[in-house]
Amino acid sequence: MLVIVSPGQGAQKPGFLSPWLERPGVPERLAELSEAAGLDLALHGTQSDADTIRDTAVAQPLLVAAGILAHEALASEVEGPTADLLAGHSVGEVTTTALAGVLSATEAMRLVAVRARAMAEAAAVEPTSMAAVVGGDRTEVLAAIAAHGLTPANLNSAAQVVAAGAVDAVAALVAEPPTRARVIPLQVAGAFHTRYMAPARNALAAVAAELTPADPRVPLVTNADGRLVTSGAEYLDLLVAQVASPVDWAACMATFRDQGVTALIEVAPAGTLTGLAKRELKGIELVGLSTPEDLDAARDLVARHRGAAPAPAAA
């Protein structure tokens, strides 16, 4: 059983789209996606520096376009669905709407452009930030986050929680980490996936209401709680709510395990989610589809794992 996952903000790197633009038809396809997003994604994906592509309004459309391009390249080389399950981390859920056929690629790009701008505007209202808490006892970590008036915005794995909220509260958590834990400040524009993003959620809801989502080609795993979703309309509603609600990627990985996933492909720019899976989902095969050179390995994984019976439970 195979799952394809799409990374979230922070996975982008300067120049990471350059190898894809060497493939026939990709520059023209990226131009279409750029027009839908209202950004020059070829420029940002090949020439813009790290600070420029860290900007939420740029990073999110760039990530969604990259995932679409990588998946379309893989889909062109295999017959039938590319995976048994699909999931995305944070903005990766917008990528997943396109990969699953819930929205067209251009609809997904228009949606993420609104999401990105609205989240950037919400983040500018008051100074907020995020920090990763690595290690420690999960109960103690969550208690420390709550004690500082912060929100566990990303439950990434058993060993990593991202806290978000007011800048001074994040600084206090950094200064007083939970027992046996490290707190690492993140270079982000604001407290994503918290109440501070409520204005962005409302803006996204208005745009989503104008769309007519189709049901996905294969089941989707939601960031909300890790459950399987087979309704496109429900998934879109959850995606809108997710802007101001925590991302529970640990629950998503638990669902992969429960469903018997034996292999995982992360679309470009890959690395973050395969890294988490390597630590949390022992024994499954992993491929990061970061460049066209990874297509052979991804295609091989599809051939051997898609539609295969779930792995037997450990004794």
PDB file of C-alpha atoms in Angstrom, residues 4 20 23-26 28-30 32-33 64-78 82 95 98-99 103-106 109 217 267-268 289 295:
ATOM      1  CA  ILE A   4       1.913  10.078  -1.615  1.00  0.00           C
ATOM      2  CA  TRP A  20      12.039  20.339 -13.413  1.00  0.00           C
ATOM      3  CA  ARG A  23      11.685  18.702 -18.846  1.00  0.00           C
ATOM      4  CA  PRO A  24       9.670  19.240 -22.046  1.00  0.00           C
ATOM      5  CA  GLY A  25       6.389  21.037 -21.431  1.00  0.00           C
ATOM      6  CA  VAL A  26       7.144  21.990 -17.836  1.00  0.00           C
ATOM      7  CA  GLU A  28       4.628  26.073 -20.263  1.00  0.00           C
ATOM      8  CA  ARG A  29       2.772  24.245 -17.510  1.00  0.00           C
ATOM      9  CA  LEU A  30       4.438  26.352 -14.827  1.00  0.00           C
ATOM     10  CA  GLU A  32      -0.206  28.357 -16.513  1.00  0.00           C
ATOM     11  CA  LEU A  33       0.119  27.776 -12.769  1.00  0.00           C
ATOM     12  CA  VAL A  64       1.837  23.778  -4.391  1.00  0.00           C
ATOM     13  CA  ALA A  65       3.068  24.299  -7.958  1.00  0.00           C
ATOM     14  CA  ALA A  66       6.150  22.160  -7.300  1.00  0.00           C
ATOM     15  CA  GLY A  67       4.062  19.313  -5.931  1.00  0.00           C
ATOM     16  CA  ILE A  68       1.696  19.457  -8.890  1.00  0.00           C
ATOM     17  CA  LEU A  69       4.556  19.417 -11.401  1.00  0.00           C
ATOM     18  CA  ALA A  70       6.303  16.484  -9.719  1.00  0.00           C
ATOM     19  CA  HIS A  71       3.114  14.465  -9.419  1.00  0.00           C
ATOM     20  CA  GLU A  72       2.064  15.158 -13.014  1.00  0.00           C
ATOM     21  CA  ALA A  73       5.457  13.895 -14.169  1.00  0.00           C
ATOM     22  CA  LEU A  74       5.002  10.676 -12.194  1.00  0.00           C
ATOM     23  CA  ALA A  75       1.367  10.244 -13.253  1.00  0.00           C
ATOM     24  CA  SER A  76       2.380  10.501 -16.912  1.00  0.00           C
ATOM     25  CA  GLU A  77       4.567   7.414 -16.484  1.00  0.00           C
ATOM     26  CA  VAL A  78       2.153   5.089 -14.636  1.00  0.00           C
ATOM     27  CA  THR A  82      -0.526   6.873  -8.477  1.00  0.00           C
ATOM     28  CA  THR A  95      -1.456  20.446  -3.220  1.00  0.00           C
ATOM     29  CA  ALA A  98      -5.048  18.870  -7.117  1.00  0.00           C
ATOM     30  CA  LEU A  99      -3.312  15.487  -6.880  1.00  0.00           C
ATOM     31  CA  LEU A 103      -9.885  20.681  -7.518  1.00  0.00           C
ATOM     32  CA  SER A 104      -8.213  21.362 -10.850  1.00  0.00           C
ATOM     33  CA  ALA A 105      -4.591  22.470 -10.714  1.00  0.00           C
ATOM     34  CA  THR A 106      -5.538  26.054 -11.602  1.00  0.00           C
ATOM     35  CA  MET A 109      -3.347  27.604  -7.396  1.00  0.00           C
ATOM     36  CA  ARG A 217      -9.826   9.524  -6.728  1.00  0.00           C
ATOM     37  CA  VAL A 267       6.595  15.125  -3.861  1.00  0.00           C
ATOM     38  CA  ALA A 268       8.930  18.054  -4.404  1.00  0.00           C
ATOM     39  CA  LEU A 289      10.564  12.984  -5.561  1.00  0.00           C
ATOM     40  CA  LEU A 295      11.196   9.508 -11.129  1.00  0.00           C
TER      41      LEU A 295
END
